[in-house]
PDB file of C-alpha atoms in Angstrom:
ATOM      1  CA  UNK A   1      61.718  89.559 154.437  1.00 49.00           C
ATOM      2  CA  UNK A   2      63.107  92.319 152.306  1.00 62.00           C
ATOM      3  CA  UNK A   3      66.673  90.989 152.542  1.00 67.00           C
ATOM      4  CA  UNK A   4      65.535  87.464 151.723  1.00 64.00           C
ATOM      5  CA  UNK A   5      63.585  88.662 148.692  1.00 68.00           C
ATOM      6  CA  UNK A   6      66.610  90.608 147.483  1.00 75.00           C
ATOM      7  CA  UNK A   7      68.795  87.516 147.848  1.00 70.00           C
ATOM      8  CA  UNK A   8      66.292  85.420 145.914  1.00 70.00           C
ATOM      9  CA  UNK A   9      66.144  87.983 143.139  1.00 76.00           C
ATOM     10  CA  UNK A  10      69.955  88.204 143.001  1.00 77.00           C
ATOM     11  CA  UNK A  11      70.302  84.429 142.756  1.00 74.00           C
ATOM     12  CA  UNK A  12      67.624  84.358 140.080  1.00 76.00           C
ATOM     13  CA  UNK A  13      69.463  86.954 137.990  1.00 81.00           C
ATOM     14  CA  UNK A  14      72.683  85.041 138.501  1.00 80.00           C
ATOM     15  CA  UNK A  15      71.102  81.813 137.281  1.00 80.00           C
ATOM     16  CA  UNK A  16      69.737  83.558 134.196  1.00 84.00           C
ATOM     17  CA  UNK A  17      73.176  85.002 133.424  1.00 86.00           C
ATOM     18  CA  UNK A  18      74.767  81.569 133.774  1.00 86.00           C
ATOM     19  CA  UNK A  19      72.126  80.039 131.543  1.00 87.00           C
ATOM     20  CA  UNK A  20      72.671  82.666 128.847  1.00 90.00           C
ATOM     21  CA  UNK A  21      76.415  82.152 129.071  1.00 90.00           C
ATOM     22  CA  UNK A  22      76.141  78.401 128.672  1.00 90.00           C
ATOM     23  CA  UNK A  23      73.776  78.772 125.717  1.00 91.00           C
ATOM     24  CA  UNK A  24      76.145  81.235 124.010  1.00 92.00           C
ATOM     25  CA  UNK A  25      79.153  78.951 124.507  1.00 92.00           C
ATOM     26  CA  UNK A  26      77.227  75.962 123.219  1.00 91.00           C
ATOM     27  CA  UNK A  27      76.039  77.868 120.146  1.00 92.00           C
ATOM     28  CA  UNK A  28      79.358  79.455 119.153  1.00 94.00           C
ATOM     29  CA  UNK A  29      81.493  76.403 119.860  1.00 93.00           C
ATOM     30  CA  UNK A  30      79.123  74.278 117.811  1.00 93.00           C
ATOM     31  CA  UNK A  31      79.461  76.732 114.910  1.00 95.00           C
ATOM     32  CA  UNK A  32      83.255  76.734 115.237  1.00 95.00           C
ATOM     33  CA  UNK A  33      83.293  72.950 115.299  1.00 94.00           C
ATOM     34  CA  UNK A  34      81.108  72.807 112.206  1.00 95.00           C
ATOM     35  CA  UNK A  35      83.224  75.368 110.331  1.00 96.00           C
ATOM     36  CA  UNK A  36      86.530  73.714 111.213  1.00 96.00           C
ATOM     37  CA  UNK A  37      85.117  70.349 110.161  1.00 95.00           C
ATOM     38  CA  UNK A  38      84.049  71.802 106.808  1.00 96.00           C
ATOM     39  CA  UNK A  39      87.490  73.404 106.446  1.00 96.00           C
ATOM     40  CA  UNK A  40      89.146  70.055 107.101  1.00 95.00           C
ATOM     41  CA  UNK A  41      86.911  68.307 104.568  1.00 95.00           C
ATOM     42  CA  UNK A  42      87.755  70.939 101.946  1.00 96.00           C
ATOM     43  CA  UNK A  43      91.455  70.350 102.556  1.00 95.00           C
ATOM     44  CA  UNK A  44      90.897  66.618 102.131  1.00 95.00           C
ATOM     45  CA  UNK A  45      89.252  67.283  98.751  1.00 96.00           C
ATOM     46  CA  UNK A  46      92.182  69.490  97.720  1.00 96.00           C
ATOM     47  CA  UNK A  47      94.516  66.671  98.787  1.00 95.00           C
ATOM     48  CA  UNK A  48      92.661  64.207  96.553  1.00 95.00           C
ATOM     49  CA  UNK A  49      92.767  66.629  93.617  1.00 95.00           C
ATOM     50  CA  UNK A  50      96.465  67.149  94.206  1.00 95.00           C
ATOM     51  CA  UNK A  51      97.054  63.397  93.998  1.00 95.00           C
ATOM     52  CA  UNK A  52      95.179  63.285  90.685  1.00 96.00           C
ATOM     53  CA  UNK A  53      97.247  66.211  89.407  1.00 95.00           C
ATOM     54  CA  UNK A  54     100.460  64.431  90.350  1.00 94.00           C
ATOM     55  CA  UNK A  55      99.371  61.270  88.520  1.00 95.00           C
ATOM     56  CA  UNK A  56      98.431  63.271  85.421  1.00 95.00           C
ATOM     57  CA  UNK A  57     101.839  64.953  85.406  1.00 94.00           C
ATOM     58  CA  UNK A  58     103.619  61.596  85.656  1.00 94.00           C
ATOM     59  CA  UNK A  59     101.558  60.215  82.776  1.00 93.00           C
ATOM     60  CA  UNK A  60     102.298  63.284  80.661  1.00 92.00           C
ATOM     61  CA  UNK A  61     106.023  63.122  81.475  1.00 92.00           C
ATOM     62  CA  UNK A  62     106.309  59.643  79.933  1.00 91.00           C
ATOM     63  CA  UNK A  63     105.604  61.073  76.465  1.00 88.00           C
ATOM     64  CA  UNK A  64     108.148  63.902  76.669  1.00 87.00           C
ATOM     65  CA  UNK A  65     111.815  64.313  75.774  1.00 87.00           C
ATOM     66  CA  UNK A  66     114.433  63.234  78.365  1.00 88.00           C
ATOM     67  CA  UNK A  67     115.045  66.659  79.906  1.00 90.00           C
ATOM     68  CA  UNK A  68     111.353  67.554  80.131  1.00 91.00           C
ATOM     69  CA  UNK A  69     110.529  64.063  81.370  1.00 91.00           C
ATOM     70  CA  UNK A  70     113.023  64.311  84.230  1.00 92.00           C
ATOM     71  CA  UNK A  71     111.865  67.818  85.176  1.00 93.00           C
ATOM     72  CA  UNK A  72     108.162  66.953  85.119  1.00 94.00           C
ATOM     73  CA  UNK A  73     108.764  63.750  87.070  1.00 94.00           C
ATOM     74  CA  UNK A  74     110.550  65.647  89.842  1.00 95.00           C
ATOM     75  CA  UNK A  75     107.852  68.321  89.764  1.00 95.00           C
ATOM     76  CA  UNK A  76     105.103  65.694  90.140  1.00 95.00           C
ATOM     77  CA  UNK A  77     106.945  64.083  93.055  1.00 95.00           C
ATOM     78  CA  UNK A  78     107.131  67.416  94.874  1.00 95.00           C
ATOM     79  CA  UNK A  79     103.419  68.015  94.256  1.00 95.00           C
ATOM     80  CA  UNK A  80     102.725  64.560  95.690  1.00 94.00           C
ATOM     81  CA  UNK A  81     104.833  65.315  98.776  1.00 95.00           C
ATOM     82  CA  UNK A  82     102.770  68.472  99.321  1.00 96.00           C
ATOM     83  CA  UNK A  83      99.655  66.312  99.401  1.00 95.00           C
ATOM     84  CA  UNK A  84     101.319  64.168 102.072  1.00 95.00           C
ATOM     85  CA  UNK A  85     101.845  67.318 104.134  1.00 96.00           C
ATOM     86  CA  UNK A  86      98.214  68.220 103.515  1.00 96.00           C
ATOM     87  CA  UNK A  87      97.128  64.810 104.804  1.00 95.00           C
ATOM     88  CA  UNK A  88      99.128  65.431 107.979  1.00 95.00           C
ATOM     89  CA  UNK A  89      97.483  68.850 108.224  1.00 96.00           C
ATOM     90  CA  UNK A  90      94.002  67.312 107.980  1.00 96.00           C
ATOM     91  CA  UNK A  91      94.826  64.703 110.626  1.00 95.00           C
ATOM     92  CA  UNK A  92      96.197  67.319 113.033  1.00 96.00           C
ATOM     93  CA  UNK A  93      93.159  69.543 112.529  1.00 95.00           C
ATOM     94  CA  UNK A  94      90.824  66.664 113.300  1.00 95.00           C
ATOM     95  CA  UNK A  95      92.768  65.650 116.403  1.00 95.00           C
ATOM     96  CA  UNK A  96      93.787  69.024 117.883  1.00 95.00           C
ATOM     97  CA  UNK A  97      91.029  71.383 116.731  1.00 95.00           C
ATOM     98  CA  UNK A  98      87.808  69.642 115.771  1.00 95.00           C
ATOM     99  CA  UNK A  99      87.813  66.965 118.447  1.00 94.00           C
ATOM    100  CA  UNK A 100      88.330  69.374 121.419  1.00 93.00           C
ATOM    101  CA  UNK A 101      85.522  71.558 120.101  1.00 93.00           C
ATOM    102  CA  UNK A 102      83.163  68.594 119.931  1.00 92.00           C
ATOM    103  CA  UNK A 103      83.822  67.906 123.632  1.00 90.00           C
ATOM    104  CA  UNK A 104      82.176  71.196 124.517  1.00 89.00           C
ATOM    105  CA  UNK A 105      78.812  69.739 123.641  1.00 88.00           C
ATOM    106  CA  UNK A 106      79.167  67.377 126.607  1.00 89.00           C
ATOM    107  CA  UNK A 107      80.683  70.109 128.818  1.00 88.00           C
ATOM    108  CA  UNK A 108      77.774  72.436 128.131  1.00 89.00           C
ATOM    109  CA  UNK A 109      75.335  69.620 128.863  1.00 88.00           C
ATOM    110  CA  UNK A 110      76.937  69.026 132.282  1.00 87.00           C
ATOM    111  CA  UNK A 111      76.870  72.767 132.994  1.00 86.00           C
ATOM    112  CA  UNK A 112      73.165  72.844 132.177  1.00 86.00           C
ATOM    113  CA  UNK A 113      72.562  69.942 134.571  1.00 86.00           C
ATOM    114  CA  UNK A 114      74.345  71.844 137.332  1.00 82.00           C
ATOM    115  CA  UNK A 115      72.266  74.879 136.505  1.00 83.00           C
ATOM    116  CA  UNK A 116      69.083  72.814 136.737  1.00 83.00           C
ATOM    117  CA  UNK A 117      70.100  71.647 140.220  1.00 81.00           C
ATOM    118  CA  UNK A 118      70.618  75.247 141.247  1.00 79.00           C
ATOM    119  CA  UNK A 119      67.266  76.204 139.757  1.00 79.00           C
ATOM    120  CA  UNK A 120      65.593  73.347 141.654  1.00 81.00           C
ATOM    121  CA  UNK A 121      67.148  74.437 144.953  1.00 79.00           C
ATOM    122  CA  UNK A 122      66.135  78.030 144.354  1.00 77.00           C
ATOM    123  CA  UNK A 123      62.609  76.978 143.385  1.00 78.00           C
ATOM    124  CA  UNK A 124      62.346  74.897 146.557  1.00 79.00           C
ATOM    125  CA  UNK A 125      63.407  77.871 148.627  1.00 77.00           C
ATOM    126  CA  UNK A 126      60.789  80.047 146.932  1.00 77.00           C
ATOM    127  CA  UNK A 127      58.066  77.468 147.571  1.00 78.00           C
ATOM    128  CA  UNK A 128      58.995  77.202 151.258  1.00 77.00           C
ATOM    129  CA  UNK A 129      58.872  80.963 151.506  1.00 77.00           C
ATOM    130  CA  UNK A 130      55.364  80.963 150.048  1.00 79.00           C
ATOM    131  CA  UNK A 131      54.227  78.238 152.490  1.00 78.00           C
ATOM    132  CA  UNK A 132      55.563  80.198 155.428  1.00 75.00           C
ATOM    133  CA  UNK A 133      53.705  83.275 154.266  1.00 78.00           C
ATOM    134  CA  UNK A 134      50.458  81.295 153.971  1.00 79.00           C
ATOM    135  CA  UNK A 135      50.834  79.798 157.449  1.00 76.00           C
ATOM    136  CA  UNK A 136      51.428  83.209 158.926  1.00 77.00           C
ATOM    137  CA  UNK A 137      48.380  84.545 157.148  1.00 79.00           C
ATOM    138  CA  UNK A 138      46.051  81.643 158.130  1.00 77.00           C
ATOM    139  CA  UNK A 139      47.295  80.943 161.634  1.00 75.00           C
ATOM    140  CA  UNK A 140      49.395  83.771 162.889  1.00 75.00           C
ATOM    141  CA  UNK A 141      49.010  82.476 166.446  1.00 73.00           C
ATOM    142  CA  UNK A 142      50.060  78.870 165.652  1.00 72.00           C
ATOM    143  CA  UNK A 143      53.692  79.047 166.603  1.00 78.00           C
ATOM    144  CA  UNK A 144      54.298  75.348 165.961  1.00 79.00           C
ATOM    145  CA  UNK A 145      53.317  75.452 162.271  1.00 76.00           C
ATOM    146  CA  UNK A 146      55.137  78.720 161.826  1.00 77.00           C
ATOM    147  CA  UNK A 147      58.239  77.248 163.448  1.00 81.00           C
ATOM    148  CA  UNK A 148      58.113  74.143 161.231  1.00 80.00           C
ATOM    149  CA  UNK A 149      57.666  76.284 158.125  1.00 78.00           C
ATOM    150  CA  UNK A 150      60.550  78.494 159.157  1.00 78.00           C
ATOM    151  CA  UNK A 151      62.819  75.496 159.747  1.00 83.00           C
ATOM    152  CA  UNK A 152      61.957  74.074 156.325  1.00 80.00           C
ATOM    153  CA  UNK A 153      62.590  77.447 154.758  1.00 76.00           C
ATOM    154  CA  UNK A 154      65.898  77.690 156.560  1.00 79.00           C
ATOM    155  CA  UNK A 155      66.903  74.274 155.267  1.00 82.00           C
ATOM    156  CA  UNK A 156      65.829  75.159 151.711  1.00 80.00           C
ATOM    157  CA  UNK A 157      67.773  78.399 151.940  1.00 78.00           C
ATOM    158  CA  UNK A 158      70.911  76.559 153.033  1.00 81.00           C
ATOM    159  CA  UNK A 159      70.508  74.073 150.187  1.00 79.00           C
ATOM    160  CA  UNK A 160      69.944  76.874 147.699  1.00 79.00           C
ATOM    161  CA  UNK A 161      72.943  78.780 149.006  1.00 80.00           C
ATOM    162  CA  UNK A 162      75.119  75.673 148.835  1.00 83.00           C
ATOM    163  CA  UNK A 163      73.851  74.880 145.334  1.00 81.00           C
ATOM    164  CA  UNK A 164      74.424  78.458 144.250  1.00 80.00           C
ATOM    165  CA  UNK A 165      77.966  78.399 145.617  1.00 83.00           C
ATOM    166  CA  UNK A 166      78.655  75.133 143.822  1.00 84.00           C
ATOM    167  CA  UNK A 167      77.220  76.617 140.646  1.00 83.00           C
ATOM    168  CA  UNK A 168      79.511  79.628 140.953  1.00 85.00           C
ATOM    169  CA  UNK A 169      82.541  77.379 141.406  1.00 87.00           C
ATOM    170  CA  UNK A 170      81.518  75.157 138.516  1.00 87.00           C
ATOM    171  CA  UNK A 171      80.867  78.101 136.216  1.00 88.00           C
ATOM    172  CA  UNK A 172      84.162  79.681 137.219  1.00 90.00           C
ATOM    173  CA  UNK A 173      85.986  76.466 136.307  1.00 90.00           C
ATOM    174  CA  UNK A 174      83.916  76.152 133.137  1.00 90.00           C
ATOM    175  CA  UNK A 175      84.757  79.704 132.077  1.00 91.00           C
ATOM    176  CA  UNK A 176      88.438  79.261 132.905  1.00 93.00           C
ATOM    177  CA  UNK A 177      88.610  76.043 130.893  1.00 92.00           C
ATOM    178  CA  UNK A 178      86.697  77.636 128.026  1.00 92.00           C
ATOM    179  CA  UNK A 179      89.133  80.547 127.772  1.00 93.00           C
ATOM    180  CA  UNK A 180      92.160  78.277 128.002  1.00 94.00           C
ATOM    181  CA  UNK A 181      90.734  75.834 125.475  1.00 93.00           C
ATOM    182  CA  UNK A 182      89.802  78.433 122.882  1.00 94.00           C
ATOM    183  CA  UNK A 183      93.264  79.943 123.211  1.00 95.00           C
ATOM    184  CA  UNK A 184      94.938  76.539 122.951  1.00 95.00           C
ATOM    185  CA  UNK A 185      92.738  75.323 120.083  1.00 95.00           C
ATOM    186  CA  UNK A 186      93.285  78.404 117.934  1.00 96.00           C
ATOM    187  CA  UNK A 187      97.010  78.387 118.747  1.00 96.00           C
ATOM    188  CA  UNK A 188      97.206  74.782 117.579  1.00 96.00           C
ATOM    189  CA  UNK A 189      95.374  75.758 114.418  1.00 96.00           C
ATOM    190  CA  UNK A 190      97.924  78.493 113.710  1.00 97.00           C
ATOM    191  CA  UNK A 191     100.842  76.131 114.406  1.00 97.00           C
ATOM    192  CA  UNK A 192      99.388  73.488 112.094  1.00 96.00           C
ATOM    193  CA  UNK A 193      98.925  76.021 109.307  1.00 96.00           C
ATOM    194  CA  UNK A 194     102.401  77.500 109.766  1.00 97.00           C
ATOM    195  CA  UNK A 195     104.033  74.067 109.733  1.00 96.00           C
ATOM    196  CA  UNK A 196     102.105  73.042 106.645  1.00 96.00           C
ATOM    197  CA  UNK A 197     102.916  76.210 104.719  1.00 96.00           C
ATOM    198  CA  UNK A 198     106.588  76.069 105.754  1.00 96.00           C
ATOM    199  CA  UNK A 199     106.876  72.520 104.416  1.00 95.00           C
ATOM    200  CA  UNK A 200     104.947  73.483 101.295  1.00 96.00           C
ATOM    201  CA  UNK A 201     107.257  76.436 100.701  1.00 96.00           C
ATOM    202  CA  UNK A 202     110.243  74.084 100.709  1.00 95.00           C
ATOM    203  CA  UNK A 203     108.524  71.665  98.336  1.00 95.00           C
ATOM    204  CA  UNK A 204     107.341  74.428  96.020  1.00 95.00           C
ATOM    205  CA  UNK A 205     110.886  75.809  95.920  1.00 95.00           C
ATOM    206  CA  UNK A 206     112.216  72.385  94.908  1.00 95.00           C
ATOM    207  CA  UNK A 207     109.410  72.063  92.357  1.00 95.00           C
ATOM    208  CA  UNK A 208     110.344  75.423  90.847  1.00 95.00           C
ATOM    209  CA  UNK A 209     113.989  74.390  90.607  1.00 94.00           C
ATOM    210  CA  UNK A 210     112.941  71.128  88.947  1.00 93.00           C
ATOM    211  CA  UNK A 211     111.113  73.093  86.264  1.00 92.00           C
ATOM    212  CA  UNK A 212     114.079  75.411  85.766  1.00 92.00           C
ATOM    213  CA  UNK A 213     116.358  72.401  85.229  1.00 91.00           C
ATOM    214  CA  UNK A 214     114.505  71.528  82.014  1.00 89.00           C
ATOM    215  CA  UNK A 215     116.755  72.245  79.014  1.00 89.00           C
ATOM    216  CA  UNK A 216     114.660  73.688  76.206  1.00 85.00           C
ATOM    217  CA  UNK A 217     117.494  73.551  73.698  1.00 87.00           C
ATOM    218  CA  UNK A 218     118.267  69.880  74.354  1.00 85.00           C
ATOM    219  CA  UNK A 219     114.639  68.863  73.951  1.00 82.00           C
ATOM    220  CA  UNK A 220     114.316  71.020  70.843  1.00 87.00           C
ATOM    221  CA  UNK A 221     117.413  69.370  69.380  1.00 87.00           C
ATOM    222  CA  UNK A 222     115.916  65.977  70.194  1.00 83.00           C
ATOM    223  CA  UNK A 223     112.763  67.000  68.357  1.00 85.00           C
ATOM    224  CA  UNK A 224     114.762  68.196  65.365  1.00 85.00           C
ATOM    225  CA  UNK A 225     116.711  64.948  65.247  1.00 85.00           C
ATOM    226  CA  UNK A 226     113.450  63.032  65.221  1.00 84.00           C
ATOM    227  CA  UNK A 227     112.140  65.246  62.451  1.00 82.00           C
ATOM    228  CA  UNK A 228     115.391  65.351  60.376  1.00 77.00           C
ATOM    229  CA  UNK A 229     115.242  61.904  58.607  1.00 65.00           C
ATOM    230  CA  UNK A 230     112.077  62.919  56.780  1.00 55.00           C
ATOM    231  CA  UNK A 231     113.507  66.241  55.612  1.00 52.00           C
ATOM    232  CA  UNK A 232     116.821  64.562  54.593  1.00 49.00           C
ATOM    233  CA  UNK A 233     114.963  62.050  52.416  1.00 52.00           C
ATOM    234  CA  UNK A 234     113.102  64.875  50.700  1.00 54.00           C
ATOM    235  CA  UNK A 235     116.337  66.791  50.065  1.00 54.00           C
ATOM    236  CA  UNK A 236     118.065  63.662  48.658  1.00 55.00           C
ATOM    237  CA  UNK A 237     115.232  63.045  46.218  1.00 56.00           C
ATOM    238  CA  UNK A 238     115.371  66.660  45.089  1.00 54.00           C
ATOM    239  CA  UNK A 239     119.144  66.484  44.601  1.00 57.00           C
ATOM    240  CA  UNK A 240     118.843  63.296  42.518  1.00 58.00           C
ATOM    241  CA  UNK A 241     116.248  64.940  40.281  1.00 51.00           C
ATOM    242  CA  UNK A 242     118.472  67.993  39.866  1.00 51.00           C
ATOM    243  CA  UNK A 243     121.475  65.842  38.962  1.00 57.00           C
ATOM    244  CA  UNK A 244     119.465  63.924  36.338  1.00 55.00           C
ATOM    245  CA  UNK A 245     118.360  67.155  34.684  1.00 53.00           C
ATOM    246  CA  UNK A 246     121.941  68.434  34.709  1.00 52.00           C
ATOM    247  CA  UNK A 247     123.264  65.305  32.966  1.00 52.00           C
ATOM    248  CA  UNK A 248     120.645  65.561  30.225  1.00 55.00           C
ATOM    249  CA  UNK A 249     121.496  69.191  29.594  1.00 51.00           C
ATOM    250  CA  UNK A 250     125.217  68.382  29.408  1.00 50.00           C
ATOM    251  CA  UNK A 251     124.656  65.563  26.897  1.00 54.00           C
ATOM    252  CA  UNK A 252     122.585  67.815  24.678  1.00 51.00           C
ATOM    253  CA  UNK A 253     125.207  70.565  24.675  1.00 48.00           C
ATOM    254  CA  UNK A 254     128.145  68.249  23.827  1.00 48.00           C
ATOM    255  CA  UNK A 255     126.499  67.202  20.506  1.00 48.00           C
ATOM    256  CA  UNK A 256     126.270  70.788  19.146  1.00 45.00           C
ATOM    257  CA  UNK A 257     128.617  72.226  16.412  1.00 45.00           C
ATOM    258  CA  UNK A 258     129.869  75.105  18.529  1.00 44.00           C
ATOM    259  CA  UNK A 259     133.695  75.287  18.459  1.00 45.00           C
ATOM    260  CA  UNK A 260     135.502  74.338  21.555  1.00 42.00           C
ATOM    261  CA  UNK A 261     137.365  76.734  23.740  1.00 40.00           C
ATOM    262  CA  UNK A 262     140.643  75.080  22.688  1.00 38.00           C
ATOM    263  CA  UNK A 263     140.121  76.085  19.064  1.00 44.00           C
ATOM    264  CA  UNK A 264     139.180  79.610  20.083  1.00 41.00           C
ATOM    265  CA  UNK A 265     142.290  79.947  22.201  1.00 43.00           C
ATOM    266  CA  UNK A 266     144.837  78.904  19.507  1.00 41.00           C
ATOM    267  CA  UNK A 267     147.629  81.410  18.667  1.00 45.00           C
ATOM    268  CA  UNK A 268     147.279  83.583  15.563  1.00 43.00           C
ATOM    269  CA  UNK A 269     150.300  82.071  13.722  1.00 42.00           C
ATOM    270  CA  UNK A 270     149.060  78.562  14.206  1.00 45.00           C
ATOM    271  CA  UNK A 271     145.664  79.567  12.897  1.00 44.00           C
ATOM    272  CA  UNK A 272     147.269  81.157   9.825  1.00 40.00           C
ATOM    273  CA  UNK A 273     149.343  78.049   9.183  1.00 45.00           C
ATOM    274  CA  UNK A 274     146.267  75.913   9.425  1.00 44.00           C
ATOM    275  CA  UNK A 275     144.452  78.190   6.986  1.00 46.00           C
ATOM    276  CA  UNK A 276     147.299  78.027   4.397  1.00 47.00           C
ATOM    277  CA  UNK A 277     147.406  74.268   4.578  1.00 50.00           C
ATOM    278  CA  UNK A 278     143.676  74.183   4.130  1.00 51.00           C
ATOM    279  CA  UNK A 279     143.966  76.392   1.015  1.00 50.00           C
ATOM    280  CA  UNK A 280     146.602  74.102  -0.535  1.00 51.00           C
ATOM    281  CA  UNK A 281     144.429  71.088   0.118  1.00 51.00           C
ATOM    282  CA  UNK A 282     141.489  72.820  -1.533  1.00 51.00           C
ATOM    283  CA  UNK A 283     143.653  73.629  -4.646  1.00 51.00           C
ATOM    284  CA  UNK A 284     144.751  70.006  -4.929  1.00 53.00           C
ATOM    285  CA  UNK A 285     141.163  68.895  -4.743  1.00 52.00           C
ATOM    286  CA  UNK A 286     140.207  71.319  -7.549  1.00 49.00           C
ATOM    287  CA  UNK A 287     143.059  69.976  -9.740  1.00 52.00           C
ATOM    288  CA  UNK A 288     141.906  66.476  -9.159  1.00 49.00           C
ATOM    289  CA  UNK A 289     138.423  67.500 -10.149  1.00 48.00           C
ATOM    290  CA  UNK A 290     139.764  69.046 -13.375  1.00 49.00           C
ATOM    291  CA  UNK A 291     141.698  65.891 -14.170  1.00 48.00           C
ATOM    292  CA  UNK A 292     138.619  63.861 -13.622  1.00 47.00           C
ATOM    293  CA  UNK A 293     136.612  66.161 -15.928  1.00 47.00           C
ATOM    294  CA  UNK A 294     139.242  65.984 -18.634  1.00 47.00           C
ATOM    295  CA  UNK A 295     139.492  62.276 -18.684  1.00 50.00           C
ATOM    296  CA  UNK A 296     135.763  61.954 -19.056  1.00 49.00           C
ATOM    297  CA  UNK A 297     135.767  64.264 -22.133  1.00 51.00           C
ATOM    298  CA  UNK A 298     138.555  62.299 -23.717  1.00 54.00           C
ATOM    299  CA  UNK A 299     136.657  59.116 -23.241  1.00 46.00           C
ATOM    300  CA  UNK A 300     133.620  60.637 -24.881  1.00 48.00           C
ATOM    301  CA  UNK A 301     135.566  61.829 -27.937  1.00 53.00           C
ATOM    302  CA  UNK A 302     137.110  58.452 -28.414  1.00 54.00           C
ATOM    303  CA  UNK A 303     133.702  56.883 -28.231  1.00 47.00           C
ATOM    304  CA  UNK A 304     132.268  59.131 -30.950  1.00 46.00           C
ATOM    305  CA  UNK A 305     135.276  58.556 -33.151  1.00 50.00           C
ATOM    306  CA  UNK A 306     134.627  54.900 -33.047  1.00 45.00           C
TER     307      UNK A 306
END
């Protein structure tokens, strides 16, 4: 009796431990599945935003100078390729991480069913033990009823022992699979992340080189050439106005009585010769004036004489 009670208590504690273990696995794996699913959905949103960013860069590149346009176009293509890698990352996470975790809901359900069978066998054994105790108390001399109760108890004990052994084997396999799966699932997660980031590093390197290939000076020269016709027209109009003012000033200065530089640079002898000739001409003019005055007086005298 004492040994049987100890065995029943040991199997009861074992069943409780198994039940707690199954509940813990079900809880934590469900949380992991939920978190990895949310992580995958966030990556899908980042992928969509990356596609929009790539389209915006392509649209912006169309309005830029040739060098900047080529650099931004290549940069946008590399950003788009990163989103393709991100799509592959999301698909791998769904297939190799999230989906195996969701299967543990069914696995835990089957483990609980096995545990219920073990509980039922143990409960049957306990009930048969109680019946045997009652028979012994009511009819301790009735060997037939006691023998039947003992045989039923023996059968229930065998069933409970068999069920308990099966439960141990099933829980051992369940625990082994759980440890292997969590190791494999998290390893796949790390591989997926490493592959994604390795590919992204290559694409980001190419994107950086595409930006460095942009020639600032060429695009600035292109901008200056586009801006230059307007400034050239302004400078031409200013030059024409300046030339018009210069011509007017030259015309006004040519009509003045200032002696020319040729006259100022004549030799001294030539200037003296010119001055003597001018004096002789002035004397001749004075003589002519005297002759004219004299003839007029003579005419007047003759008139009065008449």
